[in-house]
Coordinates of C-alpha atoms and ligand atoms in Angstrom, one line a residue:
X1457 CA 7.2 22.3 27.5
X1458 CA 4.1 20.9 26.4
X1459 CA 1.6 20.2 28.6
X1460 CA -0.9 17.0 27.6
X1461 CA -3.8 17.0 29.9
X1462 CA -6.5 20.3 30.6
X1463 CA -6.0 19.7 34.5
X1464 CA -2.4 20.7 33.9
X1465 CA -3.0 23.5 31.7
X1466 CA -5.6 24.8 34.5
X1467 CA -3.4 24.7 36.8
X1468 CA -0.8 26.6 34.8
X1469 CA -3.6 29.1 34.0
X1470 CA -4.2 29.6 37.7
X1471 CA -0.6 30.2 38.5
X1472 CA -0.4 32.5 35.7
X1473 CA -3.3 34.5 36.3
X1474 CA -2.6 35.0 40.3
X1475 CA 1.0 36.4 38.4
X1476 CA 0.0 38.5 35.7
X1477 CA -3.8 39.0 36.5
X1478 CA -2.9 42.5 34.9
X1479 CA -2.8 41.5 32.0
X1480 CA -5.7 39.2 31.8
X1481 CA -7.9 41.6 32.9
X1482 CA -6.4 44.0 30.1
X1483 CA -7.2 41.7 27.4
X1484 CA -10.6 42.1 25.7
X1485 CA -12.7 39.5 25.7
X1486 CA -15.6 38.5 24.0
X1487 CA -17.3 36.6 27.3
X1488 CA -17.5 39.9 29.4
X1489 CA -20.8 41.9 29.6
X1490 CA -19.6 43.5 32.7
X1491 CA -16.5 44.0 34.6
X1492 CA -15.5 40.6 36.4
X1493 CA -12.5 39.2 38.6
X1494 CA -10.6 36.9 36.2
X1495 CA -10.7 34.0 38.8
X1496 CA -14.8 34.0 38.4
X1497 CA -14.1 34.3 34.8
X1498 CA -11.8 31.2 34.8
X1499 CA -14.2 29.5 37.0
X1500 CA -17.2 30.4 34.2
X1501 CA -15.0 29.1 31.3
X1502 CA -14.6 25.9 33.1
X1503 CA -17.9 25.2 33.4
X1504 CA -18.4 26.0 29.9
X1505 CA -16.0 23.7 28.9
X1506 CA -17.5 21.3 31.0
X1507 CA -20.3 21.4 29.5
X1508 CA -19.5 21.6 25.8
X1509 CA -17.2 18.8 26.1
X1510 CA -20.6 16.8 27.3
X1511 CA -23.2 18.1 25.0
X1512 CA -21.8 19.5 21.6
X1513 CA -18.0 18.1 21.1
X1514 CA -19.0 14.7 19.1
X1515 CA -20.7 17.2 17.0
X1516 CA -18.7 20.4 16.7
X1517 CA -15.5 19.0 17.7
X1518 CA -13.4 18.9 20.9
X1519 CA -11.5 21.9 19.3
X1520 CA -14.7 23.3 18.0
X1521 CA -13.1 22.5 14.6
X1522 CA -16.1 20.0 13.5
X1523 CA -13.8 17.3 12.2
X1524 CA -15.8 15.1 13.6
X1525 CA -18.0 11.4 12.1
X1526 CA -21.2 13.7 12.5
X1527 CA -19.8 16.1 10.2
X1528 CA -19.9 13.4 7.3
X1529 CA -23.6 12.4 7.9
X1530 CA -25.3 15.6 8.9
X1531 CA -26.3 18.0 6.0
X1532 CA -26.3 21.1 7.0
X1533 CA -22.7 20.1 9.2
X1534 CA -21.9 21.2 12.2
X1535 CA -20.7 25.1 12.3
X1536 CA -16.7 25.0 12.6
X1537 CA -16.5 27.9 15.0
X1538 CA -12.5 28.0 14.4
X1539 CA -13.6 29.4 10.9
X1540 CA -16.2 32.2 12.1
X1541 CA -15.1 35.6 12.6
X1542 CA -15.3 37.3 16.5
X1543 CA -18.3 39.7 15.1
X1544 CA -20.8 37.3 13.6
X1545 CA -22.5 35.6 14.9
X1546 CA -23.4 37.7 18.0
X1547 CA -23.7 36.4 21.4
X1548 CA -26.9 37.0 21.7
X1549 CA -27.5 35.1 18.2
X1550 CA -25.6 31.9 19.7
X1551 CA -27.6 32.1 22.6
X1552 CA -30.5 31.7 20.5
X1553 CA -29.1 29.0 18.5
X1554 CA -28.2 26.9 21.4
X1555 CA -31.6 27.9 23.2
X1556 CA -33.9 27.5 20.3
X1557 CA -32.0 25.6 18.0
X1558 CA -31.8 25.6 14.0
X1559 CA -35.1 24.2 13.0
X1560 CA -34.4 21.3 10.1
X1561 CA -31.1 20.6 11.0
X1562 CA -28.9 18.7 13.7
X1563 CA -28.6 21.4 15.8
X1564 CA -31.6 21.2 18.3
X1565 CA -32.3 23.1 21.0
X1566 CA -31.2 22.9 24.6
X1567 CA -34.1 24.9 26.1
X1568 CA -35.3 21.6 28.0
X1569 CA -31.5 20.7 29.3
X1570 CA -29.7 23.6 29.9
X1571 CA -31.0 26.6 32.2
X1572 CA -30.2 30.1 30.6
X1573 CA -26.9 30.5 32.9
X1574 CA -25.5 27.3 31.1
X1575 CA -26.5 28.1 27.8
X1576 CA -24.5 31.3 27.9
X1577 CA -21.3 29.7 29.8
X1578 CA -21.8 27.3 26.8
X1579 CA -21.8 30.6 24.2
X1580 CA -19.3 32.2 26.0
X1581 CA -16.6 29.1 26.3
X1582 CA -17.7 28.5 22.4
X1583 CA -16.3 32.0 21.9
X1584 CA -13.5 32.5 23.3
X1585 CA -11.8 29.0 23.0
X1586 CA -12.5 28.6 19.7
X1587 CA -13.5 32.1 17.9
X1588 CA -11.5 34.7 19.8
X1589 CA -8.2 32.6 20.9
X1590 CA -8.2 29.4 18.3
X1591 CA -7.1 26.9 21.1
X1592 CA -7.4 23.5 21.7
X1593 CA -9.8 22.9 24.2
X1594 CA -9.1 19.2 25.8
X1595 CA -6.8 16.8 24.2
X1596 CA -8.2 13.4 23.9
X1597 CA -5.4 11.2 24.0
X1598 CA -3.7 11.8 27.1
X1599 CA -2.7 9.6 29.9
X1600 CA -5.1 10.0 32.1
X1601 CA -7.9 9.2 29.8
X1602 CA -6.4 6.0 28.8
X1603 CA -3.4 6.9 26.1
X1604 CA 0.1 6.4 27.7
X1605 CA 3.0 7.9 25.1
X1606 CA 0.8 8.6 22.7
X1607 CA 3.6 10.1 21.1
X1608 CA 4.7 7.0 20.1
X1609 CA 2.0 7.2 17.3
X1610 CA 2.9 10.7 16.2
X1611 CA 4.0 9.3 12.3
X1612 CA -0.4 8.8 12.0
X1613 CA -1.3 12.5 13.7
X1614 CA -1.2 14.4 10.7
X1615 CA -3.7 12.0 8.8
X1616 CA -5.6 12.3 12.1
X1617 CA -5.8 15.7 12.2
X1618 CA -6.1 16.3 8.2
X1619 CA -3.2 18.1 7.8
X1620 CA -1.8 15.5 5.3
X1621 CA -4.9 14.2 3.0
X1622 CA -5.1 10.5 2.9
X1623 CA -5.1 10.2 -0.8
X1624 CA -2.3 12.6 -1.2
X1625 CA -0.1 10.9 -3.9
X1626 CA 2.4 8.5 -2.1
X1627 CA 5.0 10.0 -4.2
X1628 CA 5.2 13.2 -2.6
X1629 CA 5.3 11.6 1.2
X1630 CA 8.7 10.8 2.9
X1631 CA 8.5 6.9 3.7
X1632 CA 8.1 7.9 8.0
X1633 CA 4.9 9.6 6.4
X1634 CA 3.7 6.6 4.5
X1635 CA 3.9 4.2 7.5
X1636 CA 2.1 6.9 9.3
X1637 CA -0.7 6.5 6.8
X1638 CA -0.8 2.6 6.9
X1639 CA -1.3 3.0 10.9
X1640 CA -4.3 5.5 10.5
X1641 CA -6.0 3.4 8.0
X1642 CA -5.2 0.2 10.4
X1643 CA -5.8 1.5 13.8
X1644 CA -7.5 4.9 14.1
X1645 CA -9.8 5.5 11.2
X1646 CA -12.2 3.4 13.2
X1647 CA -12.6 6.6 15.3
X1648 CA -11.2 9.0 13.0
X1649 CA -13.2 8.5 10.1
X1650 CA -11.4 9.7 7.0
X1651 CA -9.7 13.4 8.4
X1652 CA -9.1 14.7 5.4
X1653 CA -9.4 13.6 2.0
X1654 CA -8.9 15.3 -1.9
X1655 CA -11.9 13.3 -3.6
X1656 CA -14.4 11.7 -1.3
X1657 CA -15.3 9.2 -3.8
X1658 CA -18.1 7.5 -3.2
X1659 CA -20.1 8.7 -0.1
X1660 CA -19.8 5.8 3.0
X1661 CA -23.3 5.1 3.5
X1662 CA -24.2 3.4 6.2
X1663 CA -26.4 0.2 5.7
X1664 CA -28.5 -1.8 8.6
X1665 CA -26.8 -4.5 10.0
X1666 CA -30.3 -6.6 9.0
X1667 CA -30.1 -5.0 5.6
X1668 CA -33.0 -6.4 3.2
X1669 CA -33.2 -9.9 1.9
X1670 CA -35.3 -12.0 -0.3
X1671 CA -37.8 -9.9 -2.1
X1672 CA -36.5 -6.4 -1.5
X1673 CA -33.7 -5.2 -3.2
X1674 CA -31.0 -3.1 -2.1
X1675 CA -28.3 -1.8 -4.1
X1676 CA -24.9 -1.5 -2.4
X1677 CA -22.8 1.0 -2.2
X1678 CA -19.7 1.2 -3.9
X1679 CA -16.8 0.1 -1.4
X1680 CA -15.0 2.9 -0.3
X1681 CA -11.2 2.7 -2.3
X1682 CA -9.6 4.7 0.3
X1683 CA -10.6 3.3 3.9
X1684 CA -12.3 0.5 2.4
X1685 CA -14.8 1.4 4.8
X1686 CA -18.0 -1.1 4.9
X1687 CA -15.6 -4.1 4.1
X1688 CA -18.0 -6.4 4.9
X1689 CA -20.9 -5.0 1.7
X1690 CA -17.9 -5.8 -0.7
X1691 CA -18.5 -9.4 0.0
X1692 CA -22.4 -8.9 -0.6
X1693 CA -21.8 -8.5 -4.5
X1694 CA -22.8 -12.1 -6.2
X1695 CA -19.9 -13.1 -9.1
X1696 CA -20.8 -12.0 -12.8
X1697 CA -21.2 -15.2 -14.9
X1698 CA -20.3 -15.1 -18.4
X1699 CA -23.0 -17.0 -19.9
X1700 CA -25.0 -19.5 -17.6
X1701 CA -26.7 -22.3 -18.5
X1702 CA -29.9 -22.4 -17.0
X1703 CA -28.8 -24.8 -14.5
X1704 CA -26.3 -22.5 -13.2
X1705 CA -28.8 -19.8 -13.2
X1706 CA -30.6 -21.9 -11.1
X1707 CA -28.3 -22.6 -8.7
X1708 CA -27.3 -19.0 -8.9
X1709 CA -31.0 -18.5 -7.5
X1710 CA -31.0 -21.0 -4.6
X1711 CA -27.5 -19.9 -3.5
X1712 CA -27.7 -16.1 -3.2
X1713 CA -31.2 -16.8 -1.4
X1714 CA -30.1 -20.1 1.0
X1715 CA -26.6 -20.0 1.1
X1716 CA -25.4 -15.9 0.8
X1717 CA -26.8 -15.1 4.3
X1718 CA -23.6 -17.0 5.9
X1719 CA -21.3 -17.5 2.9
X1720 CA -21.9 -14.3 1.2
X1721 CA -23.3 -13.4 -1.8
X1722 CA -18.9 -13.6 -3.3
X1723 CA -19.0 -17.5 -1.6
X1724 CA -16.3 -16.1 1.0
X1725 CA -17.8 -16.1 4.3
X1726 CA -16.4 -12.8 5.2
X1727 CA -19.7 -11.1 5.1
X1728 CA -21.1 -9.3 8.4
X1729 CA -23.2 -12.3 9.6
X1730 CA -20.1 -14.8 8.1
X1731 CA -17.6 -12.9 10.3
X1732 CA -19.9 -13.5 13.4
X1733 CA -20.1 -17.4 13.0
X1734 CA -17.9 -19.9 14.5
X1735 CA -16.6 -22.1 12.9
X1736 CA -16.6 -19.7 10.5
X1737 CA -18.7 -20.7 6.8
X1738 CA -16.3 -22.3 4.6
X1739 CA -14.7 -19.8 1.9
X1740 CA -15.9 -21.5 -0.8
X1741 CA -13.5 -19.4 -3.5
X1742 CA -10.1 -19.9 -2.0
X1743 CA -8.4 -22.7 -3.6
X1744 CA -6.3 -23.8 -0.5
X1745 CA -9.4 -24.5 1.5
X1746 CA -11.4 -26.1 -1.1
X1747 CA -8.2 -28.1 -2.3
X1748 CA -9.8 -32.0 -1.7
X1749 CA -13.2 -30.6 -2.3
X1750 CA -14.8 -33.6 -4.4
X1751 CA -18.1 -33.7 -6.2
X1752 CA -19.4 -36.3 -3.5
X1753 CA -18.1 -34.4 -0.7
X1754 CA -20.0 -31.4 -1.8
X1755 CA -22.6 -33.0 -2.3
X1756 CA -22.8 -34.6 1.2
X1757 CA -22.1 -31.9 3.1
X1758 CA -25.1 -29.5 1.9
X1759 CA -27.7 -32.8 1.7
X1760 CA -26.6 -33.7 5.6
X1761 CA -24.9 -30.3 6.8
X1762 CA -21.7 -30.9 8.8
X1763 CA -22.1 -31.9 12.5
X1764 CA -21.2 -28.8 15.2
X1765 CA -21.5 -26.4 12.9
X1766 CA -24.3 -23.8 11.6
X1767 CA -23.7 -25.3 8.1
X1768 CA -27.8 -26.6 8.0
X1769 CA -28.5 -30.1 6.5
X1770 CA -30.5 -29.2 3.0
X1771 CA -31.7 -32.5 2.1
X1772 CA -35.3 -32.2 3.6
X1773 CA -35.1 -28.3 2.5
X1774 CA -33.9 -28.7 -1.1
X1775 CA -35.0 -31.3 -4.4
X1776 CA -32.1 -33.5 -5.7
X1777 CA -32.8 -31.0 -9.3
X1778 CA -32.0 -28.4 -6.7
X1779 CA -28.6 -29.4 -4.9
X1780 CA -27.5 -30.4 -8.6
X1781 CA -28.2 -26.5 -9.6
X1782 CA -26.0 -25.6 -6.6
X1783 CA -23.4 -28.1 -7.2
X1784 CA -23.6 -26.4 -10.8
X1785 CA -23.1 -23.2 -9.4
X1786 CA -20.6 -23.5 -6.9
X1787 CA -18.3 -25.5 -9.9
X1788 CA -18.4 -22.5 -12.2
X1789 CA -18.9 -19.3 -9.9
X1790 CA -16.7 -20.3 -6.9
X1791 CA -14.7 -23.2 -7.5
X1792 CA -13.6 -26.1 -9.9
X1793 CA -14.2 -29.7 -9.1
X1794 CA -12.2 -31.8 -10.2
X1795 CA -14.0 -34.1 -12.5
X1796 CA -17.3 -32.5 -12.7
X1797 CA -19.1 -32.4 -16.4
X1798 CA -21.1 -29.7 -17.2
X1799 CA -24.8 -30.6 -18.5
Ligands
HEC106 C1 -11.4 5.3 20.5 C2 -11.4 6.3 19.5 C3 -10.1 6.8 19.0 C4 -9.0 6.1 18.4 C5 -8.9 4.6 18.2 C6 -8.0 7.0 18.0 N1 -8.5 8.3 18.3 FE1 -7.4 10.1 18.1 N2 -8.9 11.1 18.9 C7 -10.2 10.6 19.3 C8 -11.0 11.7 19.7 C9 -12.4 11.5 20.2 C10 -10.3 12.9 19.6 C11 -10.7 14.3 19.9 C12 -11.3 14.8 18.6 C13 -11.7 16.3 18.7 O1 -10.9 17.1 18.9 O2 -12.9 16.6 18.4 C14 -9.0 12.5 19.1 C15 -7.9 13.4 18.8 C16 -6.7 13.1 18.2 C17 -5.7 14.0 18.0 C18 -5.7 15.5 18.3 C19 -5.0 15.7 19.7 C20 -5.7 15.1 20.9 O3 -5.1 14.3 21.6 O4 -6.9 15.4 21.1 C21 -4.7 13.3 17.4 C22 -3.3 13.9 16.9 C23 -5.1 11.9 17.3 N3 -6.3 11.8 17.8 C24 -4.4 10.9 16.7 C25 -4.7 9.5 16.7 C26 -3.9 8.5 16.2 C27 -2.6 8.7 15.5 C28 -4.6 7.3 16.4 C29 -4.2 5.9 16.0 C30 -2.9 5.5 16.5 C31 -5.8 7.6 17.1 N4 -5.9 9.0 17.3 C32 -6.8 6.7 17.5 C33 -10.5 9.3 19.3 C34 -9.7 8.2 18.9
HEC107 C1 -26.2 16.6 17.0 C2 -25.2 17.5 16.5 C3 -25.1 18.8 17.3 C4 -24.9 19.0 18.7 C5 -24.9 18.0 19.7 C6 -24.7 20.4 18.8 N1 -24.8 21.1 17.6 FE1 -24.6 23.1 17.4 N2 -24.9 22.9 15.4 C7 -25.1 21.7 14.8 C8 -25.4 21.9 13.4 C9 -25.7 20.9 12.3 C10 -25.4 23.3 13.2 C11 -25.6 24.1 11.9 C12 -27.0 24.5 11.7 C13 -27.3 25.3 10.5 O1 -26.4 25.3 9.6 O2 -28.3 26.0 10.5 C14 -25.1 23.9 14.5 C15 -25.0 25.2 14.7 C16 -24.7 25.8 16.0 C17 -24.6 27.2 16.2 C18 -24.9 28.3 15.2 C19 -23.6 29.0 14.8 C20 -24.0 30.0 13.7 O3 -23.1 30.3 12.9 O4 -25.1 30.6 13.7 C21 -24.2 27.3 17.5 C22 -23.9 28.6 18.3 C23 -24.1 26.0 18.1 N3 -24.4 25.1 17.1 C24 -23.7 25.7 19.3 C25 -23.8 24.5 19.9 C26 -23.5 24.2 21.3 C27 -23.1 25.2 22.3 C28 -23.8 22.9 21.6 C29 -23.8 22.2 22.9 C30 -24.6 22.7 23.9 C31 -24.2 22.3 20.3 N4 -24.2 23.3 19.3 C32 -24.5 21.0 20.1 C33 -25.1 20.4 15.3 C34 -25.0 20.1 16.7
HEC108 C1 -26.4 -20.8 8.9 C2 -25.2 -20.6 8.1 C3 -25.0 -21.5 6.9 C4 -25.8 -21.6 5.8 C5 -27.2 -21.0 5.6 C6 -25.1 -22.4 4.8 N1 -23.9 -22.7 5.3 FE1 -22.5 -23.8 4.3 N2 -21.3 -23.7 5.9 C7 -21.5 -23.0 7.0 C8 -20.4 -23.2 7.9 C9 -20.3 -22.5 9.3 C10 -19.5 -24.0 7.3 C11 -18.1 -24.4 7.7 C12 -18.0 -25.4 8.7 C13 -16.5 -25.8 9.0 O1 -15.6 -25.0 8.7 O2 -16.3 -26.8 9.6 C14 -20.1 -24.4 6.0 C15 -19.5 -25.2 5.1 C16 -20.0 -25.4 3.8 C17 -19.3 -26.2 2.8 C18 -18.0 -26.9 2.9 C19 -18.2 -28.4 3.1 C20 -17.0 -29.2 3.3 O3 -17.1 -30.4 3.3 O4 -15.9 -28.6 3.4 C21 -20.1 -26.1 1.7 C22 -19.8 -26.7 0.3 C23 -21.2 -25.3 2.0 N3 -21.1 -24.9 3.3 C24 -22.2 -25.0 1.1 C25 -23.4 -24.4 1.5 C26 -24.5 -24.3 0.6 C27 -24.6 -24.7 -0.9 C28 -25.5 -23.6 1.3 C29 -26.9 -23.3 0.8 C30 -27.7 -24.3 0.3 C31 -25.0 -23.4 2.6 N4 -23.7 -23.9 2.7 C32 -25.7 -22.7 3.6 C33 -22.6 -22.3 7.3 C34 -23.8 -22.2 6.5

């Protein structure tokens, strides 16, 4: 029987330590200074798990494990404590961590918000859930925090847990296991990060949402080929023209500085501020959408904008030289028109 929720598997403790308290109170553990009931003892674990799964989980992990985002951003990570040994560190060493903290890292110290008692329910929960006895602390998706028949998902849980690599070669995964890894990549690697993967590839960095413009310059990170992770910096990277005129290159100019900020640098208005705009900026590139786009009509809509939309009118911003350098552009970078001579 398994048993989803940690109210149900305290329950079951109590009934099973009221039965076979003998035993509990025969097995060592690494909590106990002194002799104590194993009720109180229950009770002290509780409040340590209490409080770790308020203050350290979303950096050391709900199972202590440290497969958690934090881990991919914080140099030093997060200690796994499922991989230290019972004998080092001591307790009185992870007191001192958790008191003082680890001075140039994540790990700061809890002097200010935890009173001495906490910090060493804290130690002693840390200990021997995760170092002494390897469990599982709380599962997250259970019913009662929101997750009916979670089950029903179970084809994703080894690419949420890491046990299966998400770049393991499709070849070797049964076809159940490959719709298991579209569903993590579509639905839970927004929470999940990447689990597990062989090569990390380029590193996910995260940009501002008001990332620099104009005269700064910013180089963007590569995409990243397995999550695809930042999707919306991929449309930030301007086309590479094979030889320009200087017209295009002018238009080139005047379009990645007036026009990128909604359409995107790539002209397809599924950048970050693109995707937030309604309607959304036209996708200048795709060939359906720009199928009776005329000369004239291109030319109308950027000198007078188009009504109840954020499309601005340019005719008062821009020279006639100027909306000719975009016109350029937009002909050779994003789309044909139909008729249209080069100078
Ligand atoms: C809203 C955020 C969120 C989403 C979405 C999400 N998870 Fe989780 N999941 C978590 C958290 C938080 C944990 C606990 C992590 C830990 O142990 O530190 C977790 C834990 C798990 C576990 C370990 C067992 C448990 O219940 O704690 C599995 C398996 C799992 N998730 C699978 C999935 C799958 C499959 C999906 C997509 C169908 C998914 N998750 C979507 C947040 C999420
Ligand atoms: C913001 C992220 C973060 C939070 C929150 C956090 N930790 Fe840590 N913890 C770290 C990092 C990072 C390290 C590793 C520091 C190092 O390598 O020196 C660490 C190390 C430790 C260590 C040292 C283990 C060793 O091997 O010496 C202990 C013990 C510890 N944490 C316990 C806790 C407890 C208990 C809590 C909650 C009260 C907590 N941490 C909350 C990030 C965090
Ligand atoms: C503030 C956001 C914004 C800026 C800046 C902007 N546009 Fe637009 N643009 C839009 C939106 C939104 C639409 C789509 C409206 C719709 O779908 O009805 C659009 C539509 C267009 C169209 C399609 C017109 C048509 O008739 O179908 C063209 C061409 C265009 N923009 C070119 C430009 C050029 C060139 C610039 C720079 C000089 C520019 N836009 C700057 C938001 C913007």
């Amino acid at each position: 029987m398994f048993l989803y929720n940690a109210k149900g598997t305290t329950y079951l403790s109590i009934v099973l330590l009221i039965l076979v308290s003998g035993i509990f109170n025969s097995q060592s553990t690494l909590a106990a200074n002194s002799p104590k009931s194993s009720d109180s003892r229950s009770q002290a674990h509780e409040l340590g798990r209490k409080i770790y799964n308020f203050r350290c989980y979303y950096c050391h992990g709900y199972s202590g494990d440290a497969r958690t985002l934090s881990s991919h951003f914080l140099t030093p990570p997060p200690r796994d404590f499922t991989r230290l040994q019972a004998d080092t560190p001591s307790r009185e060493n992870m007191i001192a961590s958790v008191r003082d903290g680890h001075p140039d890292t994540a790990m700061a110290g809890f002097e200010n918000i935890l009173n001495i008692r906490e910090i060493a329910l804290v130690v002693d929960f840390v200990r021997n859930e995760f170092i002494l006895h390897k469990n599982e602390n709380t599962r997250y998706h259970t019913a009662e925090n929101g997750w009916p028949n979670h089950e029903r998902y179970r084809a994703a849980f080894a690419f949420a847990t890491g046990k299966i690599a998400l770049d393991e070669r499709p070849e070797t995964l049964s076809a159940e296991q490959i719709k298991g890894r579209q569903l993590f990549l579509d639905t839970c690697i927004t929470c999940h990060d990447r689990a597990n993967v062989h090569d990390e590839g380029p590193a996910w960095e995260a940009s501002a949402v008001s990332f620099p413009r104009n005269n700064t310059s910013f180089s963007y990170p590569q995409v990243d080929d397995i999550s695809e992770a930042s999707v919306y910096a991929r449309h930030e990277i301007a086309p590479v023209l094979t030889s320009p005129n200087e017209m295009e290159k002018r238009g080139e100019q005047l379009f990645q500085d007036n026009c990128a900020f909604c359409h995107g640098a790539d002209g397809t208005g599924k950048n970050w501020i693109g995707s937030f705009l309604e309607p959304r900026p036209r996708d200048l590139t795709d060939p359906e959408i720009m199928k009776g786009m005329t000369l004239q009509r291109l030319r109308r809509a950027i000198e007078d904008g188009l009504i109840d939309t954020s499309m601005p009118a340019w005719r008062d911003v821009l020279k006639k030289k100027e909306i000719d350098a975009l016109i350029a552009y937009i002909h050779t970078a994003f789309h044909p028109l139909p008729g249209y001579e080069k100078e």
